DNA sequence: CCATAAGATTAGAATAATTCTAGACTGCTT
DNA sequence: AAGCAGTCTAGAATTATTCTAATCTTATGG
């Protein structure tokens, strides 16, 4: 084993939140804290609010040494979303984005770069919202402000 | 040729707007009024506001006798959008929707059926909108109200 | 502790929407 | 009528995502 290989193996970033906290977060929503979920949830929840795609999460995870398959990343993103740990955003019909901020808020979408940015909740106000038709109810209101260069 | 085949061949709906009007609409934006564009633009613009996908436009066109390929439908949807005849809406990461209403307005999205419905412009009011960052400008503000059953 | 079952992971195949390619065709100008 | 730029098209290619079925792991109960 070369020096570089040794370092790469050892260089797995330790969670800033503490593994116990992350494991509990998973157990709270009824999910087993497996090795790969821990790695993913650490990336997703140990830093500020983020907007990730399956690809971006997968490459970040593998590049810091986690051994996880792309299929698992998709599985995890969907189960985390179902359990309320993430929120899915449809902005670009070519890719799904997942937002680690599950509180009510809105977005800037930079058309050129494809990046998303949170808008402070108090910077957007909807003073008038229609009622949902007949027996239906509003599950969510999304405001996307598209900006170009 | 059977009676049914004859009827199907003859049964090509004539434009409610008049072909000349549609052809001019295309010429105005710098597009040649070809046979297939005429058929598509007729479906898109001769009725009220609609929300179409490539598939739905393709099947409507072919079912009323127009001879168009799916590739052409995609081409047309994109060029029409670029020329301002349509507006693309990203709501569902699995499919793109194209809206024949290019005026400022917003949408209900029915999660169960995948259908879109316009919201009267005066039924939504944004009383507060943030400024675009630095040298950027806002190109569009989209409000999507998701409703379930 | 260890067997075990329910829950997870995975490689690779499969699917679905969309885009690309390159050759054939057609509307418009001269 | 001829020619060219602009269009159309079948089919291959691409991309994101989902599925499959076999292999592992985690939490549990004895």
Coordinates of C-alpha atoms (C1' of nucleotides) in Angstrom, one line a residue:
Chain A
X1 CA 0.0 0.0 0.0
X2 CA 1.4 3.4 -1.0
X3 CA 1.4 6.4 1.2
X4 CA -1.3 8.0 -0.9
X5 CA -3.6 5.0 -0.7
X6 CA -3.1 4.9 3.1
X7 CA -4.0 8.5 3.4
X8 CA -7.1 8.2 1.2
X9 CA -8.3 5.3 3.3
X10 CA -7.8 7.1 6.5
X11 CA -9.1 10.4 5.3
X12 CA -12.8 9.7 5.9
X13 CA -14.2 12.9 7.3
X14 CA -15.7 12.5 10.7
X15 CA -19.2 13.8 11.2
X16 CA -19.4 17.3 12.6
X17 CA -22.6 16.5 14.3
X18 CA -21.5 13.3 16.0
X19 CA -22.5 9.9 14.8
X20 CA -24.8 9.3 17.7
X21 CA -26.9 12.3 16.9
X22 CA -27.2 11.3 13.3
X23 CA -28.0 7.7 14.2
X24 CA -30.8 8.9 16.5
X25 CA -32.1 11.2 13.7
X26 CA -32.5 8.1 11.6
X27 CA -34.0 5.9 14.3
X28 CA -36.5 8.7 15.2
X29 CA -38.0 8.4 11.8
X30 CA -37.9 4.6 11.8
X31 CA -34.9 4.0 9.7
X32 CA -31.9 1.8 10.5
X33 CA -28.7 3.7 10.8
X34 CA -26.7 1.7 8.3
X35 CA -23.2 2.6 7.2
X36 CA -24.3 4.1 3.9
X37 CA -27.2 6.1 5.4
X38 CA -24.9 7.4 8.1
X39 CA -22.5 8.7 5.4
X40 CA -25.3 10.2 3.4
X41 CA -27.2 11.8 6.3
X42 CA -23.9 13.2 7.5
X43 CA -23.3 15.0 4.2
X44 CA -26.9 16.1 4.1
X45 CA -27.5 17.3 7.6
X46 CA -24.2 18.2 9.2
X47 CA -23.7 21.3 7.2
X48 CA -26.1 24.2 6.5
X49 CA -29.0 24.0 4.1
X50 CA -28.1 22.3 0.8
X51 CA -29.6 21.5 -2.5
X52 CA -28.5 18.2 -3.8
X53 CA -29.0 15.9 -6.8
X54 CA -28.6 12.2 -6.7
X55 CA -25.3 12.6 -8.7
X56 CA -23.9 15.3 -6.5
X57 CA -24.6 13.4 -3.3
X58 CA -23.2 10.2 -4.8
X59 CA -20.0 11.9 -5.9
X60 CA -19.5 13.7 -2.7
X61 CA -20.0 10.5 -0.7
X62 CA -17.7 8.4 -2.7
X63 CA -15.1 11.1 -2.9
X64 CA -14.8 11.2 0.8
X65 CA -14.4 7.5 1.0
X66 CA -17.9 6.2 1.7
X67 CA -18.7 3.0 -0.1
X68 CA -22.2 3.4 -1.4
X69 CA -23.9 2.7 -4.7
X70 CA -25.9 5.1 -6.8
X71 CA -29.0 2.9 -6.4
X72 CA -28.6 3.3 -2.7
X73 CA -28.3 7.1 -3.0
X74 CA -31.6 7.1 -4.9
X75 CA -33.2 4.9 -2.4
X76 CA -32.0 7.0 0.5
X77 CA -33.1 10.3 -1.1
X78 CA -36.6 8.9 -1.5
X79 CA -36.9 7.3 1.9
X80 CA -35.5 10.4 3.6
X81 CA -38.0 12.5 1.7
X82 CA -40.8 10.2 2.7
X83 CA -39.8 10.5 6.3
X84 CA -39.6 14.2 6.2
X85 CA -35.8 14.6 6.4
X86 CA -35.7 16.1 3.0
X87 CA -37.9 17.9 0.6
X88 CA -38.0 17.4 -3.2
X89 CA -38.0 20.3 -5.5
X90 CA -38.9 20.2 -9.2
X91 CA -37.3 23.1 -11.0
X92 CA -35.5 21.6 -13.9
X93 CA -37.2 18.8 -15.8
X94 CA -33.9 17.0 -16.3
X95 CA -33.0 16.4 -12.7
X96 CA -34.6 16.2 -9.2
X97 CA -33.2 18.4 -6.5
X98 CA -33.5 17.6 -2.8
X99 CA -33.5 20.3 -0.2
X100 CA -32.2 19.7 3.3
X101 CA -34.2 22.6 4.5
X102 CA -37.7 21.2 5.2
X103 CA -39.0 24.4 6.7
X104 CA -41.3 26.7 4.7
X105 CA -39.2 28.7 2.3
X106 CA -38.7 29.6 -1.3
X107 CA -36.0 29.6 -4.0
X108 CA -33.9 31.5 -6.4
X109 CA -33.0 29.4 -9.4
X110 CA -29.9 30.5 -11.4
X111 CA -30.8 29.4 -14.9
X112 CA -27.2 29.6 -16.2
X113 CA -25.5 27.5 -13.5
X114 CA -28.5 25.4 -12.5
X115 CA -27.9 26.3 -8.9
X116 CA -30.6 26.9 -6.2
X117 CA -30.5 29.3 -3.3
X118 CA -32.9 29.6 -0.4
X119 CA -34.8 32.8 -0.1
X120 CA -35.4 33.9 3.5
X121 CA -39.0 33.2 4.3
X122 CA -39.7 36.8 5.2
X123 CA -38.4 38.1 1.8
X124 CA -41.4 36.6 0.0
X125 CA -45.0 37.3 1.0
X126 CA -48.0 35.8 -0.6
X127 CA -50.8 38.1 0.4
X128 CA -53.4 36.3 -1.6
X129 CA -53.7 32.5 -2.2
X130 CA -56.7 30.9 -3.9
X131 CA -58.6 28.1 -2.2
X132 CA -58.0 24.6 -3.4
X133 CA -60.8 23.2 -5.7
X134 CA -63.7 21.2 -4.2
X135 CA -62.6 18.5 -1.8
X136 CA -58.9 19.1 -2.3
X137 CA -56.4 20.6 0.0
X138 CA -53.2 22.5 -0.6
X139 CA -50.2 20.4 0.2
X140 CA -47.6 23.0 -0.6
X141 CA -47.0 26.3 -2.2
X142 CA -43.7 26.8 -4.1
X143 CA -42.3 30.0 -5.3
X144 CA -39.4 29.9 -7.7
X145 CA -37.7 33.1 -8.8
X146 CA -35.7 32.5 -11.9
X147 CA -32.7 34.7 -12.5
X148 CA -30.2 34.8 -15.3
X149 CA -26.8 36.4 -15.5
Chain B
X1 CA -60.1 1.5 -48.9
X2 CA -62.9 0.9 -46.4
X3 CA -65.5 3.5 -45.4
X4 CA -63.8 4.0 -42.0
X5 CA -60.4 4.6 -43.5
X6 CA -61.9 7.0 -45.9
X7 CA -63.5 8.9 -43.1
X8 CA -60.4 9.0 -41.0
X9 CA -58.5 10.4 -43.9
X10 CA -61.1 13.0 -44.6
X11 CA -61.7 13.8 -41.0
X12 CA -58.8 16.1 -40.5
X13 CA -60.2 18.9 -38.3
X14 CA -60.0 22.2 -39.9
X15 CA -58.5 25.0 -37.9
X16 CA -61.0 27.1 -35.9
X17 CA -58.7 30.1 -36.3
X18 CA -58.2 29.9 -40.0
X19 CA -55.0 28.7 -41.5
X20 CA -54.0 32.1 -42.7
X21 CA -54.0 33.4 -39.2
X22 CA -51.9 30.6 -37.9
X23 CA -49.5 30.8 -40.8
X24 CA -49.1 34.5 -40.0
X25 CA -48.5 33.8 -36.4
X26 CA -45.6 31.5 -37.4
X27 CA -44.2 34.0 -39.9
X28 CA -44.4 36.8 -37.4
X29 CA -41.9 35.0 -35.2
X30 CA -39.7 34.0 -38.1
X31 CA -40.8 30.4 -38.6
X32 CA -41.9 28.8 -41.8
X33 CA -45.4 27.6 -41.7
X34 CA -44.8 24.0 -42.6
X35 CA -47.5 21.3 -42.7
X36 CA -46.5 19.9 -39.3
X37 CA -46.0 23.2 -37.6
X38 CA -49.5 24.2 -38.8
X39 CA -51.1 21.1 -37.4
X40 CA -49.3 21.6 -34.1
X41 CA -49.9 25.3 -33.7
X42 CA -53.5 24.8 -34.5
X43 CA -53.9 22.3 -31.7
X44 CA -51.9 24.6 -29.4
X45 CA -53.4 28.0 -30.2
X46 CA -56.9 27.5 -31.6
X47 CA -58.4 26.5 -28.3
X48 CA -58.2 28.0 -24.9
X49 CA -55.1 27.8 -22.7
X50 CA -53.7 24.4 -22.5
X51 CA -50.9 22.5 -20.8
X52 CA -49.3 19.9 -23.0
X53 CA -46.5 17.4 -22.9
X54 CA -44.6 16.2 -25.9
X55 CA -46.5 12.9 -25.8
X56 CA -49.9 14.5 -25.4
X57 CA -49.3 16.9 -28.3
X58 CA -48.0 14.1 -30.4
X59 CA -50.9 11.7 -29.8
X60 CA -53.4 14.5 -30.3
X61 CA -51.8 15.5 -33.6
X62 CA -51.5 12.0 -35.0
X63 CA -55.0 10.9 -33.8
X64 CA -56.5 13.7 -35.9
X65 CA -54.6 12.7 -39.0
X66 CA -51.5 14.9 -39.0
X67 CA -48.4 13.2 -40.1
X68 CA -45.7 14.3 -37.6
X69 CA -42.9 12.5 -35.9
X70 CA -42.2 12.7 -32.2
X71 CA -38.8 14.3 -32.9
X72 CA -40.6 17.1 -34.7
X73 CA -43.0 17.6 -31.8
X74 CA -40.0 18.1 -29.5
X75 CA -38.3 20.4 -32.0
X76 CA -41.5 22.4 -32.4
X77 CA -42.2 22.7 -28.7
X78 CA -38.7 24.1 -28.2
X79 CA -38.7 26.5 -31.1
X80 CA -42.1 27.7 -30.2
X81 CA -41.0 28.3 -26.7
X82 CA -37.9 30.1 -27.8
X83 CA -40.0 32.4 -30.0
X84 CA -42.4 33.2 -27.2
X85 CA -45.4 31.2 -28.5
X86 CA -45.3 28.9 -25.5
X87 CA -43.9 28.8 -22.0
X88 CA -42.2 25.8 -20.4
X89 CA -43.1 24.8 -16.9
X90 CA -41.1 22.5 -14.7
X91 CA -43.3 20.9 -12.1
X92 CA -42.6 17.3 -12.4
X93 CA -39.1 16.0 -12.9
X94 CA -40.3 13.2 -15.1
X95 CA -41.9 15.4 -17.9
X96 CA -41.9 18.9 -19.3
X97 CA -45.1 20.8 -19.6
X98 CA -45.7 23.5 -22.1
X99 CA -48.2 26.2 -21.5
X100 CA -50.0 27.9 -24.3
X101 CA -50.8 30.8 -22.0
X102 CA -47.7 33.1 -22.1
X103 CA -49.2 35.8 -20.0
X104 CA -48.1 36.2 -16.3
X105 CA -50.1 33.7 -14.3
X106 CA -49.7 30.8 -11.9
X107 CA -50.7 27.2 -11.4
X108 CA -52.4 24.5 -9.5
X109 CA -50.8 21.1 -9.8
X110 CA -52.8 18.1 -9.0
X111 CA -50.3 15.6 -7.6
X112 CA -52.5 12.6 -8.1
X113 CA -53.4 13.1 -11.8
X114 CA -50.4 15.1 -12.8
X115 CA -52.7 17.8 -14.3
X116 CA -52.1 21.5 -14.3
X117 CA -54.7 24.3 -14.1
X118 CA -54.2 28.0 -14.5
X119 CA -54.8 30.2 -11.5
X120 CA -56.5 33.5 -12.3
X121 CA -53.8 36.2 -12.1
X122 CA -55.7 38.1 -9.5
X123 CA -56.1 35.1 -7.2
X124 CA -52.5 35.2 -6.3
X125 CA -50.7 38.2 -5.0
X126 CA -47.0 38.4 -4.2
X127 CA -46.8 41.4 -2.0
X128 CA -43.1 41.0 -1.3
X129 CA -40.4 39.8 -3.7
X130 CA -36.7 39.9 -3.0
X131 CA -34.2 41.6 -5.3
X132 CA -32.1 39.5 -7.6
X133 CA -28.5 39.0 -6.3
X134 CA -25.8 41.4 -7.6
X135 CA -25.8 42.0 -11.4
X136 CA -28.6 39.5 -12.0
X137 CA -32.2 40.1 -13.0
X138 CA -35.4 38.3 -12.4
X139 CA -36.6 36.6 -15.5
X140 CA -39.7 35.0 -14.1
X141 CA -41.5 34.2 -10.9
X142 CA -43.4 31.0 -10.7
X143 CA -45.9 30.0 -8.1
X144 CA -47.1 26.4 -8.0
X145 CA -49.8 25.4 -5.6
X146 CA -49.8 21.7 -5.1
X147 CA -53.0 20.0 -4.2
X148 CA -53.8 16.4 -3.5
X149 CA -57.1 14.5 -3.3
Chain C
dC1 C1' -23.9 -14.6 22.2
dC2 C1' -25.7 -16.3 18.0
dA3 C1' -29.5 -17.6 14.7
dT4 C1' -32.8 -15.4 12.0
dA5 C1' -35.9 -12.6 9.8
dA6 C1' -36.9 -8.1 8.2
dG7 C1' -34.8 -4.5 6.3
dA8 C1' -30.8 -2.7 3.2
dT9 C1' -27.5 -2.7 -0.4
dT10 C1' -25.9 -3.5 -4.9
dA11 C1' -24.6 -4.5 -9.9
dG12 C1' -26.5 -4.5 -13.8
dA13 C1' -30.5 -4.7 -16.7
dA14 C1' -34.6 -2.1 -17.9
dT15 C1' -37.4 2.0 -18.7
dA16 C1' -38.8 6.6 -20.0
dA17 C1' -38.1 11.1 -21.6
dT18 C1' -35.5 13.5 -24.5
dT19 C1' -31.7 14.7 -27.8
dC20 C1' -28.8 13.7 -31.6
dT21 C1' -27.5 12.3 -36.4
dA22 C1' -27.4 12.4 -41.0
dG23 C1' -29.9 11.9 -45.0
dA24 C1' -34.3 13.2 -47.4
dC25 C1' -37.6 16.8 -48.2
dT26 C1' -39.9 21.4 -48.9
dG27 C1' -41.0 26.4 -48.7
dC28 C1' -39.4 30.6 -50.4
dT29 C1' -36.6 33.7 -53.2
dT30 C1' -34.8 34.6 -57.6
Chain D
dA1 C1' -37.9 26.1 -62.4
dA2 C1' -33.6 25.8 -59.5
dG3 C1' -31.2 26.1 -55.3
dC4 C1' -30.4 26.6 -50.7
dA5 C1' -31.6 27.3 -46.0
dG6 C1' -34.6 25.6 -43.1
dT7 C1' -37.3 21.3 -41.8
dC8 C1' -38.5 16.7 -41.0
dT9 C1' -37.7 12.0 -39.8
dA10 C1' -36.3 7.2 -38.3
dG11 C1' -33.6 5.3 -35.5
dA12 C1' -29.6 5.3 -32.6
dA13 C1' -27.8 7.5 -28.5
dT14 C1' -28.0 9.7 -24.1
dT15 C1' -29.4 10.7 -19.4
dA16 C1' -31.8 10.3 -15.2
dT17 C1' -34.1 7.1 -12.8
dT18 C1' -36.2 2.6 -11.4
dC19 C1' -36.3 -2.3 -11.2
dT20 C1' -34.7 -7.0 -10.1
dA21 C1' -33.0 -10.6 -7.8
dA22 C1' -29.3 -12.0 -5.2
dT23 C1' -26.4 -10.9 -1.3
dC24 C1' -25.5 -8.6 3.0
dT25 C1' -26.6 -6.3 7.8
dT26 C1' -28.9 -4.8 11.7
dA27 C1' -31.8 -5.5 15.6
dT28 C1' -34.1 -9.1 18.3
dG29 C1' -35.2 -13.0 21.0
dG30 C1' -33.9 -17.0 23.2

